[in-house]
Short mmCIF file of C-alpha atoms and ligand atoms in Angstrom, two decimals:
data_model
loop_
_atom_site.label_atom_id
_atom_site.label_comp_id
_atom_site.label_asym_id
_atom_site.label_seq_id
_atom_site.Cartn_x
_atom_site.Cartn_y
_atom_site.Cartn_z
CA MET G 1 6.40 -22.11 15.15
CA THR G 2 5.91 -18.54 14.66
CA ALA G 3 2.32 -17.25 14.06
CA TYR G 4 2.93 -14.55 11.17
CA LEU G 5 0.09 -11.98 11.99
CA ASP G 6 1.32 -8.76 10.67
CA HIS G 7 0.59 -8.82 7.14
CA SER G 8 -0.35 -4.89 6.62
CA ALA G 9 2.98 -4.36 7.55
CA THR G 10 4.04 -6.34 5.37
CA THR G 11 3.78 -9.83 3.82
CA PRO G 12 6.04 -13.00 2.68
CA LEU G 13 7.50 -12.68 -1.08
CA ARG G 14 5.47 -14.77 -2.87
CA PRO G 15 7.43 -17.17 -4.99
CA GLU G 16 6.05 -15.79 -8.73
CA ALA G 17 7.57 -12.73 -7.60
CA LEU G 18 10.58 -14.21 -6.10
CA GLU G 19 11.15 -16.63 -9.54
CA ALA G 20 10.42 -12.93 -11.90
CA MET G 21 13.51 -11.69 -9.80
CA LEU G 22 16.27 -14.12 -10.06
CA ASP G 23 15.87 -13.75 -13.81
CA VAL G 24 16.76 -10.41 -13.63
CA LEU G 25 18.87 -9.56 -11.55
CA THR G 26 21.00 -12.53 -12.67
CA GLU G 27 20.25 -12.79 -16.42
CA ARG G 28 18.46 -8.96 -17.33
CA PHE G 29 20.70 -7.03 -15.48
CA GLY G 30 21.22 -4.39 -18.02
CA ASN G 31 19.48 -0.80 -16.76
CA PRO G 32 16.27 -0.23 -19.47
CA SER G 33 17.49 3.13 -20.15
CA GLY G 34 20.32 1.67 -22.75
CA VAL G 35 20.50 1.48 -26.54
CA HIS G 36 22.14 -1.94 -26.45
CA GLY G 37 20.72 -5.41 -25.88
CA VAL G 38 21.30 -6.06 -22.41
CA ALA G 39 19.42 -2.30 -21.92
CA ARG G 40 16.96 -3.51 -24.45
CA ALA G 41 16.51 -7.11 -22.57
CA ALA G 42 15.92 -5.02 -20.02
CA ARG G 43 13.94 -2.58 -21.03
CA ALA G 44 11.73 -5.00 -22.52
CA ALA G 45 10.95 -7.06 -18.51
CA VAL G 46 9.80 -3.04 -17.49
CA ASP G 47 7.66 -2.64 -19.98
CA GLU G 48 5.93 -6.27 -19.33
CA ALA G 49 5.24 -5.44 -15.77
CA ARG G 50 3.91 -2.13 -16.79
CA GLU G 51 0.98 -3.74 -18.49
CA VAL G 52 0.65 -6.16 -16.15
CA MET G 53 0.35 -3.57 -13.86
CA ALA G 54 -1.84 -1.24 -15.83
CA GLU G 55 -4.24 -4.19 -16.24
CA CYS G 56 -3.82 -5.32 -12.67
CA LEU G 57 -5.48 -1.57 -12.01
CA GLY G 58 -7.84 -0.64 -14.57
CA ALA G 59 -5.33 1.69 -16.13
CA LYS G 60 -3.36 2.04 -19.01
CA PRO G 61 0.42 1.85 -19.59
CA GLY G 62 1.55 5.10 -19.82
CA GLU G 63 -0.60 6.14 -16.87
CA ILE G 64 2.08 3.77 -14.09
CA VAL G 65 4.67 5.35 -13.15
CA PHE G 66 6.72 2.85 -11.31
CA THR G 67 8.17 5.14 -7.87
CA SER G 68 9.74 3.10 -4.77
CA GLY G 69 6.59 2.24 -2.33
CA GLY G 70 3.13 3.53 -1.68
CA THR G 71 4.55 6.71 0.67
CA GLU G 72 6.77 8.11 -2.63
CA SER G 73 3.79 7.39 -4.67
CA ASP G 74 1.31 8.98 -2.15
CA ASN G 75 4.21 12.08 -2.30
CA LEU G 76 3.96 12.90 -5.47
CA ALA G 77 0.18 12.67 -6.24
CA VAL G 78 -0.29 15.33 -3.71
CA LEU G 79 2.76 17.67 -3.40
CA GLY G 80 3.48 16.44 -7.75
CA VAL G 81 -0.20 17.99 -8.35
CA GLN G 82 0.06 20.59 -6.13
CA ALA G 83 3.27 21.83 -7.55
CA ARG G 84 2.00 22.18 -10.87
CA ARG G 85 -1.68 23.89 -9.86
CA GLY G 86 -1.44 25.55 -7.00
CA GLY G 87 -5.02 25.45 -4.83
CA ARG G 88 -4.90 23.47 -1.62
CA VAL G 89 -4.58 20.01 -0.84
CA VAL G 90 -7.41 18.01 1.34
CA CYS G 91 -7.30 14.39 2.83
CA CYS G 92 -8.67 12.34 6.08
CA GLY G 93 -7.90 12.29 9.78
CA ALA G 94 -6.91 8.18 9.47
CA GLU G 95 -5.00 8.10 6.39
CA HIS G 96 -1.20 7.17 6.20
CA ASN G 97 1.72 9.57 7.39
CA ALA G 98 2.77 8.66 3.84
CA VAL G 99 -0.06 11.30 2.71
CA LEU G 100 -1.37 12.86 6.07
CA GLU G 101 2.33 14.35 5.87
CA SER G 102 2.29 15.51 2.21
CA VAL G 103 -0.64 17.14 3.57
CA ARG G 104 1.13 18.92 6.35
CA ALA G 105 3.91 19.74 4.48
CA ALA G 106 1.67 21.56 2.02
CA GLY G 107 -0.34 23.09 3.92
CA GLY G 108 -3.04 21.12 3.20
CA LYS G 109 -6.60 21.09 5.19
CA VAL G 110 -7.00 17.41 7.11
CA VAL G 111 -11.53 16.32 8.18
CA ALA G 112 -12.12 14.49 10.17
CA THR G 113 -13.07 10.45 10.52
CA SER G 114 -16.01 9.03 11.38
CA ALA G 115 -16.00 6.77 14.23
CA ALA G 116 -16.92 3.66 11.81
CA GLY G 117 -12.97 5.35 10.01
CA THR G 118 -13.65 6.32 6.84
CA ILE G 119 -13.93 10.10 5.66
CA ASP G 120 -16.37 12.23 7.25
CA LEU G 121 -18.09 12.40 3.84
CA ASP G 122 -19.95 16.30 6.12
CA ALA G 123 -16.97 16.90 6.98
CA LEU G 124 -15.12 16.99 3.12
CA ALA G 125 -18.52 18.59 2.12
CA ASP G 126 -17.51 21.39 4.53
CA ALA G 127 -14.26 21.38 2.90
CA LEU G 128 -14.61 21.45 -0.24
CA ASP G 129 -14.36 24.40 -3.06
CA GLY G 130 -13.48 26.12 -6.53
CA ASP G 131 -9.90 26.58 -5.00
CA VAL G 132 -9.01 22.95 -4.30
CA THR G 133 -6.87 21.11 -6.32
CA VAL G 134 -6.44 17.42 -4.56
CA VAL G 135 -8.44 15.37 -2.64
CA SER G 136 -6.65 11.56 -1.27
CA VAL G 137 -8.54 9.33 0.55
CA MET G 138 -7.61 6.20 1.09
CA LEU G 139 -9.76 2.93 -0.38
CA ALA G 140 -8.99 0.40 3.28
CA ASN G 141 -7.86 1.99 6.48
CA ASN G 142 -3.95 -0.17 7.39
CA GLU G 143 -5.17 -0.14 11.28
CA VAL G 144 -8.76 -1.01 11.19
CA GLY G 145 -9.32 -2.21 7.42
CA ALA G 146 -12.55 0.07 7.29
CA ILE G 147 -13.25 0.76 3.67
CA THR G 148 -14.60 3.73 1.81
CA ASP G 149 -17.15 3.72 -0.77
CA LEU G 150 -15.31 6.02 -2.99
CA ASP G 151 -18.39 6.18 -5.40
CA ALA G 152 -19.75 8.79 -2.61
CA VAL G 153 -16.44 10.85 -2.24
CA ALA G 154 -16.10 11.21 -5.85
CA GLU G 155 -19.67 12.49 -6.36
CA LEU G 156 -19.40 14.83 -2.98
CA VAL G 157 -15.79 16.19 -5.23
CA ARG G 158 -17.06 16.64 -8.40
CA ASP G 159 -20.08 18.65 -7.02
CA ARG G 160 -18.11 20.88 -4.67
CA ALA G 161 -14.70 20.17 -6.43
CA PRO G 162 -15.00 19.96 -10.09
CA ASP G 163 -11.00 20.46 -10.84
CA ALA G 164 -9.61 18.69 -7.78
CA VAL G 165 -8.07 15.57 -8.59
CA LEU G 166 -9.59 12.41 -6.84
CA HIS G 167 -6.16 10.32 -5.31
CA THR G 168 -6.71 7.24 -3.52
CA ASP G 169 -4.07 5.19 -1.16
CA ALA G 170 -5.29 1.31 -2.27
CA VAL G 171 -1.72 0.04 -0.28
CA GLN G 172 -3.74 -1.35 2.10
CA ALA G 173 -6.62 -2.31 -0.63
CA PHE G 174 -5.28 -4.52 -3.55
CA GLN G 175 -4.27 -7.23 -1.38
CA TRP G 176 -8.20 -8.27 -0.61
CA LEU G 177 -10.14 -5.57 -3.40
CA ASP G 178 -10.95 -5.22 -7.06
CA VAL G 179 -9.08 -1.97 -6.63
CA ALA G 180 -9.49 -1.70 -11.33
CA GLU G 181 -12.76 -1.55 -10.50
CA ARG G 182 -13.29 0.37 -6.60
CA ALA G 183 -10.85 3.01 -8.12
CA ARG G 184 -12.15 4.02 -10.92
CA PRO G 185 -13.51 6.88 -9.75
CA ALA G 186 -10.30 8.35 -8.83
CA GLN G 187 -7.30 9.69 -11.19
CA MET G 188 -4.95 8.35 -9.02
CA ILE G 189 -4.30 5.75 -7.58
CA ALA G 190 -1.28 4.47 -4.61
CA VAL G 191 -0.18 1.14 -3.78
CA SER G 192 3.38 -0.73 -3.01
CA ALA G 193 4.37 -4.50 -3.78
CA HIS G 194 5.03 -5.47 -0.40
CA LYS G 195 1.85 -5.41 0.87
CA PHE G 196 0.85 -8.26 -1.51
CA GLY G 197 3.36 -10.54 -1.93
CA GLY G 198 6.55 -8.37 -3.50
CA PRO G 199 10.03 -7.01 -3.04
CA LYS G 200 9.99 -4.64 -0.82
CA GLY G 201 10.77 -1.01 -2.63
CA ALA G 202 8.64 -1.21 -4.88
CA GLY G 203 5.80 0.92 -6.53
CA VAL G 204 3.18 2.20 -8.62
CA LEU G 205 1.01 5.25 -8.84
CA VAL G 206 -1.63 5.73 -11.15
CA ALA G 207 -1.80 9.28 -12.51
CA ARG G 208 -4.63 9.08 -15.34
CA GLU G 209 -4.43 10.79 -19.04
CA GLY G 210 -5.04 14.36 -18.49
CA VAL G 211 -3.22 14.44 -14.31
CA PRO G 212 -1.41 18.23 -14.21
CA LEU G 213 1.39 16.40 -12.76
CA ALA G 214 4.96 17.76 -11.33
CA PRO G 215 8.36 15.58 -10.77
CA ILE G 216 9.79 15.62 -6.77
CA LEU G 217 12.40 14.02 -7.99
CA HIS G 218 14.77 15.42 -10.27
CA GLY G 219 17.04 13.47 -12.94
CA GLY G 220 16.96 12.10 -16.38
CA GLY G 221 13.30 11.93 -16.94
CA HIS G 222 11.85 8.69 -16.35
CA GLU G 223 9.11 7.34 -15.90
CA ARG G 224 7.91 10.05 -19.49
CA GLY G 225 9.28 12.98 -16.42
CA ARG G 226 7.47 12.62 -13.97
CA ARG G 227 9.70 10.07 -12.06
CA SER G 228 13.25 10.29 -12.48
CA GLY G 229 15.65 7.68 -10.82
CA THR G 230 16.89 4.35 -12.96
CA HIS G 231 14.64 1.67 -12.03
CA ASN G 232 15.25 -1.28 -10.11
CA VAL G 233 14.49 -3.43 -12.73
CA ALA G 234 13.97 -6.50 -10.12
CA ALA G 235 11.80 -5.17 -8.39
CA ILE G 236 9.03 -3.91 -10.51
CA VAL G 237 9.86 -7.29 -12.20
CA GLY G 238 8.79 -9.24 -8.62
CA MET G 239 5.72 -6.30 -8.57
CA ALA G 240 3.89 -7.16 -11.60
CA ALA G 241 4.25 -11.22 -10.70
CA ALA G 242 3.44 -10.69 -7.47
CA ALA G 243 0.07 -9.15 -8.49
CA ALA G 244 -0.58 -10.91 -11.45
CA ALA G 245 -0.63 -13.70 -8.60
CA THR G 246 -2.50 -11.44 -6.63
CA VAL G 247 -5.39 -10.81 -9.48
CA LYS G 248 -5.77 -14.85 -10.68
CA THR G 249 -6.27 -16.02 -6.75
CA ARG G 250 -7.73 -12.85 -4.91
CA ASP G 251 -11.46 -14.60 -4.59
CA ASP G 252 -9.69 -17.73 -3.84
CA THR G 253 -7.77 -15.98 -0.72
CA VAL G 254 -10.43 -13.41 0.77
CA ALA G 255 -12.84 -16.44 0.74
CA ARG G 256 -10.19 -18.65 2.84
CA VAL G 257 -8.69 -15.84 4.62
CA ARG G 258 -12.06 -14.39 5.89
CA GLY G 259 -12.64 -17.68 7.66
CA MET G 260 -9.68 -17.45 8.97
CA ARG G 261 -10.13 -13.87 10.53
CA ASP G 262 -13.56 -15.34 11.81
CA ARG G 263 -12.49 -17.49 13.45
CA LEU G 264 -9.07 -15.72 15.21
CA ALA G 265 -12.12 -13.11 16.12
CA ASP G 266 -14.69 -14.99 17.56
CA GLY G 267 -12.18 -17.44 19.12
CA LEU G 268 -10.77 -14.27 21.28
CA ILE G 269 -14.32 -12.78 22.18
CA ALA G 270 -15.03 -15.60 23.38
CA ALA G 271 -12.09 -16.95 25.52
CA ILE G 272 -10.95 -13.30 26.12
CA PRO G 273 -13.56 -11.11 28.71
CA ASP G 274 -14.01 -7.52 27.79
CA THR G 275 -12.80 -8.13 24.13
CA VAL G 276 -14.16 -5.35 21.46
CA GLU G 277 -13.86 -6.01 18.59
CA THR G 278 -12.83 -1.89 16.42
CA ILE G 279 -15.58 -2.28 13.58
CA PRO G 280 -17.51 -4.55 12.43
CA ARG G 281 -16.36 -6.48 10.21
CA SER G 282 -18.78 -6.41 7.39
CA ALA G 283 -17.64 -2.97 6.70
CA LYS G 284 -13.24 -3.50 6.38
CA VAL G 285 -11.01 -6.06 4.64
CA ALA G 286 -10.67 -9.34 5.16
CA GLY G 287 -7.48 -9.99 6.58
CA SER G 288 -8.21 -7.39 9.63
CA CYS G 289 -8.66 -8.38 12.87
CA HIS G 290 -9.01 -5.05 14.94
CA VAL G 291 -9.60 -5.52 18.66
CA ARG G 292 -9.01 -4.73 21.99
CA PHE G 293 -8.78 -6.17 25.02
CA GLU G 294 -10.16 -3.61 28.00
CA GLY G 295 -7.61 -2.19 30.07
CA VAL G 296 -4.80 -4.14 28.79
CA GLU G 297 -2.12 -2.14 27.01
CA SER G 298 -1.04 -3.87 23.56
CA GLU G 299 2.41 -2.17 23.86
CA ALA G 300 3.12 -5.15 27.00
CA LEU G 301 1.34 -7.18 24.86
CA LEU G 302 3.07 -7.81 22.01
CA MET G 303 6.63 -8.50 23.86
CA LEU G 304 4.33 -11.65 25.30
CA LEU G 305 3.27 -12.13 21.70
CA ASP G 306 6.20 -12.05 20.72
CA GLU G 307 8.36 -13.86 23.18
CA ALA G 308 5.01 -16.80 22.31
CA GLY G 309 6.39 -16.58 18.63
CA VAL G 310 3.51 -14.67 17.86
CA CYS G 311 3.99 -11.46 16.06
CA ALA G 312 1.44 -8.33 15.36
CA SER G 313 1.34 -4.72 15.63
CA ALA G 314 -0.64 -2.20 18.75
CA GLY G 315 -2.48 0.81 18.36
CA SER G 316 0.29 2.98 19.40
CA ALA G 317 3.75 3.59 18.83
CA CYS G 318 6.62 5.04 20.81
CA ALA G 319 7.59 8.30 19.20
CA SER G 320 9.73 10.30 20.87
CA GLY G 321 10.48 8.32 24.14
CA ALA G 322 6.59 8.32 25.07
CA ILE G 323 3.72 5.70 23.80
CA GLU G 324 1.42 7.99 21.92
CA PRO G 325 -1.67 6.50 20.78
CA SER G 326 -2.63 5.89 17.04
CA HIS G 327 -3.59 9.14 15.85
CA VAL G 328 -6.60 6.66 13.58
CA LEU G 329 -8.18 5.10 16.54
CA THR G 330 -7.92 8.78 17.69
CA ALA G 331 -9.18 10.47 15.12
CA MET G 332 -12.67 7.84 14.92
CA GLY G 333 -13.27 8.87 18.93
CA LEU G 334 -11.66 6.48 20.43
CA THR G 335 -10.39 7.35 24.10
CA ARG G 336 -6.42 7.40 24.85
CA PRO G 337 -6.82 4.33 26.95
CA GLN G 338 -8.96 2.52 24.31
CA ALA G 339 -6.49 2.59 21.42
CA ARG G 340 -3.41 2.14 24.35
CA ALA G 341 -4.99 -1.37 24.25
CA SER G 342 -6.32 -1.97 20.67
CA LEU G 343 -3.92 -5.20 18.81
CA ARG G 344 -3.49 -5.52 14.88
CA LEU G 345 -3.27 -8.86 14.08
CA SER G 346 -4.01 -8.96 10.02
CA LEU G 347 -4.06 -11.73 7.82
CA GLY G 348 -2.31 -12.01 4.23
CA TRP G 349 -2.10 -14.87 1.62
CA ALA G 350 0.67 -16.57 3.38
CA SER G 351 -2.05 -17.32 6.56
CA THR G 352 -2.64 -20.33 7.74
CA ASP G 353 -5.12 -21.93 10.08
CA ASP G 354 -1.94 -23.34 12.42
CA ASP G 355 -0.83 -19.07 12.63
CA ILE G 356 -4.35 -19.41 14.02
CA ASP G 357 -4.49 -21.78 16.38
CA VAL G 358 -1.61 -20.54 17.68
CA ALA G 359 -2.93 -17.14 18.38
CA LEU G 360 -6.16 -17.99 19.97
CA LYS G 361 -3.72 -20.85 22.51
CA VAL G 362 -1.46 -17.88 23.08
CA LEU G 363 -3.51 -14.48 23.21
CA PRO G 364 -5.37 -15.72 26.13
CA ASP G 365 -2.91 -16.63 28.25
CA ALA G 366 -0.67 -13.77 27.59
CA VAL G 367 -4.21 -11.18 28.58
CA SER G 368 -5.03 -12.90 31.59
CA ARG G 369 -0.91 -12.40 32.53
CA LEU G 370 -1.03 -9.12 32.14
CA ARG G 371 -4.99 -8.70 34.06
CA ASP G 372 -3.66 -10.67 36.73
CA GLY G 373 -0.57 -8.89 37.04
N1 LIG M 1 -0.07 3.60 2.86
C1 LIG M 1 -0.67 2.61 3.47
C2 LIG M 1 -2.38 2.75 4.07
C3 LIG M 1 -0.06 1.93 4.47
O1 LIG M 1 -0.14 1.01 5.27
C4 LIG M 1 1.67 1.66 3.95
C5 LIG M 1 2.28 1.17 4.43
O2 LIG M 1 2.01 0.83 5.55
C6 LIG M 1 1.77 2.84 2.63
C7 LIG M 1 1.24 3.64 2.45
C8 LIG M 1 3.77 3.08 2.85
O3 LIG M 1 3.60 3.00 1.82
P1 LIG M 1 5.16 2.11 2.00
O4 LIG M 1 5.75 1.09 3.01
O5 LIG M 1 5.57 0.81 0.46
O6 LIG M 1 6.41 3.25 1.90
#
């Protein structure tokens, strides 16, 4: 049996999404920009999906911009507003690269991260002034799962950079949190379908009315001129079906997954000496189990886990031939050895008790082998 504990990387497709997509792929295959009946049927599918996404995200249908996923939504938010308004863009050092690299490309400022994995509010306050046009702060972190209090961020932005647009990357939040409520203070919100049981290659940027947004993709002027390109109708429809299923079952999923996550984390701590949880469970999303086994290289551990059928992810990545510790963990103040010993086990809507049983059986042995080795 494979224990899939990498839902933060991607999730299996929800059956509701598959069913909705098959209908579009086989029957409603038209180009929604056309005028004839087949095109209009596809257009209706996109319109319905827009309404669903708007409802799920606490936005108006006209504020939904369909994109190719989280990366594009983040790029559009940061670069699209800066292209219109100029000025400086600011983000937190724990952001996903989709935001971080957009901010760097725009010559912006990256501010410090707290030890808890969220933006350092004092550092943010120092970075804000009347020249800042975009502030990008994620709602939930993709590595450690830390949840940011966006109300506190929004208050600072209102005080110090009142003309700035607040963008939140909610890609890792939507499956766990009521984004419609939590992201209310943000003028832009990014989500990605494949993190909540939808297909890869579909996402949304919410750009609230009045947000000045220049397109980064030029062409036929789709999405009211905000994002050109023929709609990926099947993916959009699959995303909406997955989003609706996520919202409908979210409270139950959170309770069920939190129980499994706690059993996993408690079991690891009990069975493996020197296991450290990166941040307190109360400060993060329900599916996140982020730990380190002191002295163990997680890259080597991942290989043993893979052999034993456990899919996880490490606190470091191979960049240009060398293993580099994660920028999130180093921004939080972990040492390189601590970052390199970190392991991300992420649960999701499809997780089962069997996954946890397998992980609890395999991990203690694998860590012992590396420590003894
Ligand atoms: N933002 C966050 C927080 C993510 O975790 C990811 C993907 O891992 C992205 C953005 C990028 O999303 P996509 O894979 O849809 O491009």
